[in-house]
Amino acid sequence: MGRVKIVTDSTADIPSELVDKYNITVVPLKVVMGNETFQDGVTLTPEAFYNKLDLLNDLPTTSQPTPYEFETVYQRIQEKSADEDLSILSVHLSSKMSGTVQSALLAAQSVENEVNVEVVDSKKASYAIGVIVVELAKLAQAGASLAECKTKLETFLQETNVYFLVDTLEFLQKNGRIGKASALIGSLLKMKPVLSLTEEGEVYPYRKARGKKKALAVISEALKEQYKNQPVHIGVSHAEAETSGEELLDVGKTELNTQSTVLTKIGAVIGSHTGRGTVSIAVMPAYEAQSETDEPR
């Protein structure tokens, strides 16, 4: 049985300590700010990005990795592996938001005679990808086969939900990632939109609330209805809004049967499309905790 290596991209916003701990390969997207091009998370940290953002006249733009860049990553993984039966599971940002998946697919086809690469459209963004990838990497480290990882991944993707709050819809609108939330334009007036993602990975307005406190209550009720007392992993990501992130994390800790939590920063690519002040919460069932609970006593 061949080993499985997990690859994702920088929009998963996974903290570096988890990337290192679970041996995850992260392929950076690019951010163009003025006349400069940066690699997300490599040559541009979240802190530096938001500082530069305040000085720009025009919004930053982003681009996916090229197929060649993915090819190089896949080939390097194969070259470093002693396992001839190695497989790569490459999980990426929603194709509704980026061409990253398409680049990865083209690269996988180019290297198919060298290494087996399975590319998956997560249909998610930020740590909604991250929480899934981390749990997937744990399985791979524990020796799960490619088939086992793919089966688990399908379940992870179906049962992970994400909600996020933005201070403004300007960034989503101007960068063309606003999706079905375009219906909210011009109608906010002191309202705080609670956004989520459709099953296809497109932004949509879950609900509007008057102010942050009520918006947090909307998210709390949604999560309680979806997960009840089910053991869960929670990941909160924020764009230079740590206090709001901690408040959102407290909602999850208080209302859910939380097994683990992560508070992370939204990187430059996602931040280019949401702006400063954005916070999101991703929740995924903790399947290993359920297995332990279900064992006969």
C-alpha positions as semicolon CSV with decimal commas, in nm:
position;residue;x (nm);y (nm);z (nm)
1;M;0,000;0,000;0,000
2;G;0,153;0,332;-0,111
3;R;0,197;0,634;0,107
4;V;-0,021;0,945;0,061
5;K;0,112;1,301;0,057
6;I;-0,124;1,596;0,110
7;V;-0,089;1,915;-0,094
8;T;-0,299;2,231;-0,064
9;D;-0,259;2,600;-0,145
10;S;-0,199;2,914;0,057
11;T;-0,568;3,010;0,070
12;A;-0,622;2,733;0,327
13;D;-0,465;2,971;0,582
14;I;-0,313;2,685;0,784
15;P;-0,080;2,799;1,066
16;S;0,283;2,716;0,988
17;E;0,319;2,497;1,297
18;L;0,040;2,268;1,171
19;V;0,188;2,264;0,819
20;D;0,517;2,144;0,966
21;K;0,364;1,903;1,218
22;Y;0,154;1,718;0,961
23;N;0,396;1,745;0,668
24;I;0,157;1,939;0,443
25;T;0,286;2,093;0,120
26;V;0,144;2,440;0,054
27;V;0,157;2,593;-0,295
28;P;0,137;2,975;-0,282
29;L;-0,095;3,187;-0,491
30;K;0,025;3,532;-0,596
31;V;-0,081;3,883;-0,497
32;V;-0,011;4,193;-0,704
33;M;0,004;4,518;-0,507
34;G;0,091;4,818;-0,718
35;N;0,395;4,720;-0,924
36;E;0,500;4,437;-0,694
37;T;0,411;4,068;-0,710
38;F;0,428;3,855;-0,395
39;Q;0,387;3,489;-0,306
40;D;0,110;3,453;-0,050
41;G;0,255;3,347;0,284
42;V;0,608;3,320;0,144
43;T;0,723;3,669;0,049
44;L;0,418;3,842;0,198
45;T;0,293;3,778;0,552
46;P;-0,063;3,865;0,655
47;E;0,067;4,151;0,872
48;A;0,271;4,303;0,588
49;F;-0,019;4,262;0,347
50;Y;-0,270;4,455;0,558
51;N;-0,015;4,730;0,624
52;K;0,046;4,767;0,250
53;L;-0,327;4,749;0,178
54;D;-0,387;5,073;0,366
55;L;-0,139;5,253;0,138
56;L;-0,279;5,136;-0,198
57;N;-0,490;5,348;-0,429
58;D;-0,619;5,041;-0,615
59;L;-0,728;4,707;-0,476
60;P;-0,475;4,423;-0,503
61;T;-0,523;4,148;-0,759
62;T;-0,449;3,778;-0,726
63;S;-0,354;3,489;-0,951
64;Q;-0,337;3,112;-0,920
65;P;-0,017;2,907;-0,941
66;T;0,074;2,806;-1,296
67;P;0,049;2,442;-1,406
68;Y;0,430;2,441;-1,428
69;E;0,457;2,546;-1,063
70;F;0,229;2,260;-0,962
71;E;0,426;2,017;-1,181
72;T;0,746;2,121;-1,005
73;V;0,589;2,064;-0,663
74;Y;0,451;1,721;-0,756
75;Q;0,780;1,609;-0,913
76;R;0,982;1,729;-0,614
77;I;0,759;1,533;-0,377
78;Q;0,806;1,218;-0,585
79;E;1,183;1,267;-0,606
80;K;1,215;1,305;-0,229
81;S;1,001;0,999;-0,158
82;A;1,145;0,651;-0,117
83;D;0,798;0,508;-0,188
84;E;0,749;0,419;-0,555
85;D;0,375;0,381;-0,494
86;L;0,338;0,732;-0,351
87;S;0,012;0,913;-0,429
88;I;-0,057;1,284;-0,391
89;L;-0,395;1,419;-0,282
90;S;-0,411;1,786;-0,383
91;V;-0,699;1,983;-0,225
92;H;-0,764;2,342;-0,330
93;L;-0,966;2,663;-0,317
94;S;-1,316;2,659;-0,466
95;S;-1,310;2,669;-0,845
96;K;-1,585;2,933;-0,821
97;M;-1,323;3,170;-0,678
98;S;-1,001;3,077;-0,856
99;G;-0,843;2,883;-1,140
100;T;-0,613;2,704;-0,894
101;V;-0,790;2,369;-0,934
102;Q;-0,761;2,391;-1,313
103;S;-0,386;2,456;-1,291
104;A;-0,345;2,160;-1,058
105;L;-0,546;1,934;-1,291
106;L;-0,331;2,030;-1,591
107;A;-0,017;1,962;-1,388
108;A;-0,149;1,625;-1,269
109;Q;-0,206;1,522;-1,631
110;S;0,147;1,629;-1,725
111;V;0,312;1,417;-1,453
112;E;0,078;1,117;-1,467
113;N;0,359;0,889;-1,586
114;E;0,576;0,991;-1,290
115;V;0,340;1,013;-0,993
116;N;-0,030;0,959;-0,924
117;V;-0,194;1,292;-0,836
118;E;-0,561;1,324;-0,739
119;V;-0,686;1,685;-0,752
120;V;-0,993;1,785;-0,550
121;D;-1,200;2,104;-0,567
122;S;-1,279;2,171;-0,200
123;K;-1,556;2,418;-0,292
124;K;-1,446;2,603;0,019
125;A;-1,209;2,883;0,123
126;S;-0,970;2,986;0,400
127;Y;-0,963;2,764;0,708
128;A;-1,271;2,576;0,589
129;I;-1,012;2,417;0,359
130;G;-0,751;2,419;0,633
131;V;-0,945;2,226;0,895
132;I;-1,020;1,955;0,637
133;V;-0,662;1,936;0,509
134;V;-0,519;1,909;0,862
135;E;-0,748;1,615;0,947
136;L;-0,668;1,456;0,611
137;A;-0,295;1,493;0,675
138;K;-0,336;1,322;1,013
139;L;-0,491;1,025;0,835
140;A;-0,211;1,016;0,579
141;Q;0,052;1,025;0,855
142;A;-0,125;0,738;1,028
143;G;-0,085;0,526;0,714
144;A;-0,429;0,554;0,553
145;S;-0,445;0,446;0,188
146;L;-0,539;0,679;-0,097
147;A;-0,883;0,517;-0,119
148;E;-0,936;0,562;0,256
149;C;-0,824;0,925;0,241
150;K;-1,054;1,000;-0,054
151;T;-1,353;0,842;0,118
152;K;-1,290;1,042;0,436
153;L;-1,230;1,359;0,236
154;E;-1,567;1,328;0,065
155;T;-1,734;1,311;0,407
156;F;-1,525;1,599;0,543
157;L;-1,624;1,821;0,251
158;Q;-1,993;1,741;0,284
159;E;-2,012;1,802;0,658
160;T;-1,789;2,107;0,705
161;N;-1,965;2,442;0,721
162;V;-1,833;2,796;0,720
163;Y;-1,981;3,135;0,807
164;F;-1,810;3,468;0,780
165;L;-1,862;3,834;0,857
166;V;-1,716;4,118;0,650
167;D;-1,689;4,487;0,734
168;T;-1,757;4,579;0,372
169;L;-1,870;4,408;0,052
170;E;-1,649;4,641;-0,156
171;F;-1,362;4,394;-0,192
172;L;-1,582;4,097;-0,284
173;Q;-1,773;4,310;-0,533
174;K;-1,476;4,472;-0,707
175;N;-1,279;4,147;-0,728
176;G;-1,574;3,959;-0,874
177;R;-1,601;3,703;-0,591
178;I;-1,926;3,832;-0,444
179;G;-2,138;3,555;-0,599
180;K;-2,498;3,544;-0,480
181;A;-2,421;3,802;-0,208
182;S;-2,454;4,070;-0,479
183;A;-2,818;4,093;-0,373
184;L;-2,699;4,268;-0,057
185;I;-2,530;4,559;-0,235
186;G;-2,686;4,889;-0,135
187;S;-2,909;4,731;0,129
188;L;-2,682;4,701;0,432
189;L;-2,715;5,034;0,620
190;K;-2,588;4,933;0,965
191;M;-2,658;4,569;0,886
192;K;-2,394;4,300;0,931
193;P;-2,417;4,036;0,657
194;V;-2,360;3,676;0,762
195;L;-2,216;3,507;0,453
196;S;-2,156;3,142;0,375
197;L;-2,074;2,920;0,077
198;T;-2,312;2,722;-0,141
199;E;-2,255;2,353;-0,210
200;E;-2,085;2,466;-0,533
201;G;-1,844;2,689;-0,341
202;E;-1,993;3,028;-0,422
203;V;-2,044;3,310;-0,170
204;Y;-2,406;3,365;-0,071
205;P;-2,588;3,574;0,192
206;Y;-2,696;3,342;0,473
207;R;-2,871;3,616;0,668
208;K;-2,851;3,984;0,763
209;A;-2,827;4,101;1,123
210;R;-2,830;4,444;1,283
211;G;-2,482;4,472;1,429
212;K;-2,206;4,227;1,520
213;K;-2,369;4,098;1,840
214;K;-2,679;3,983;1,655
215;A;-2,469;3,846;1,369
216;L;-2,278;3,628;1,617
217;A;-2,613;3,509;1,755
218;V;-2,723;3,412;1,402
219;I;-2,405;3,206;1,357
220;S;-2,448;3,048;1,700
221;E;-2,801;2,933;1,621
222;A;-2,698;2,798;1,281
223;L;-2,412;2,594;1,429
224;K;-2,622;2,457;1,715
225;E;-2,887;2,346;1,468
226;Q;-2,633;2,179;1,239
227;Y;-2,408;2,007;1,493
228;K;-2,610;1,983;1,817
229;N;-2,391;1,785;2,063
230;Q;-2,174;1,628;1,793
231;P;-1,797;1,647;1,867
232;V;-1,639;1,905;1,636
233;H;-1,317;2,076;1,533
234;I;-1,340;2,456;1,505
235;G;-1,120;2,693;1,308
236;V;-1,157;3,070;1,318
237;S;-0,966;3,293;1,078
238;H;-0,946;3,671;1,089
239;A;-0,815;3,961;0,882
240;E;-0,641;4,179;1,143
241;A;-0,947;4,137;1,367
242;E;-0,819;3,915;1,647
243;T;-1,068;4,040;1,907
244;S;-1,362;3,961;1,677
245;G;-1,198;3,628;1,596
246;E;-1,175;3,540;1,965
247;E;-1,541;3,638;2,012
248;L;-1,639;3,407;1,728
249;L;-1,421;3,130;1,870
250;D;-1,595;3,173;2,206
251;V;-1,929;3,120;2,031
252;G;-1,807;2,784;1,906
253;K;-1,655;2,682;2,239
254;T;-1,967;2,779;2,432
255;E;-2,232;2,636;2,203
256;L;-2,067;2,323;2,061
257;N;-1,899;2,004;2,181
258;T;-1,557;2,131;2,079
259;Q;-1,265;1,888;2,054
260;S;-1,003;2,127;1,912
261;T;-0,975;2,492;1,813
262;V;-0,750;2,695;1,586
263;L;-0,730;3,074;1,560
264;T;-0,546;3,176;1,244
265;K;-0,491;3,477;1,022
266;I;-0,650;3,528;0,682
267;G;-0,368;3,553;0,430
268;A;-0,310;3,799;0,149
269;V;-0,510;3,622;-0,124
270;I;-0,832;3,575;0,071
271;G;-0,777;3,915;0,234
272;S;-0,757;4,074;-0,112
273;H;-1,115;3,960;-0,171
274;T;-1,263;4,028;0,173
275;G;-1,070;4,322;0,319
276;R;-0,955;4,400;0,671
277;G;-1,191;4,313;0,958
278;T;-1,327;3,989;0,813
279;V;-1,375;3,691;1,046
280;S;-1,487;3,338;0,962
281;I;-1,564;3,019;1,150
282;A;-1,529;2,672;0,999
283;V;-1,674;2,371;1,180
284;M;-1,609;2,007;1,100
285;P;-1,725;1,693;1,286
286;A;-1,451;1,530;1,495
287;Y;-1,492;1,179;1,359
288;E;-1,218;1,027;1,575
289;A;-1,398;1,147;1,890
290;Q;-1,723;0,993;1,765
291;S;-1,547;0,661;1,708
292;E;-1,417;0,661;2,063
293;T;-1,760;0,749;2,199
294;D;-1,928;0,478;1,996
295;E;-1,699;0,201;2,122
296;P;-1,865;-0,052;2,359
297;R;-1,790;0,018;2,724
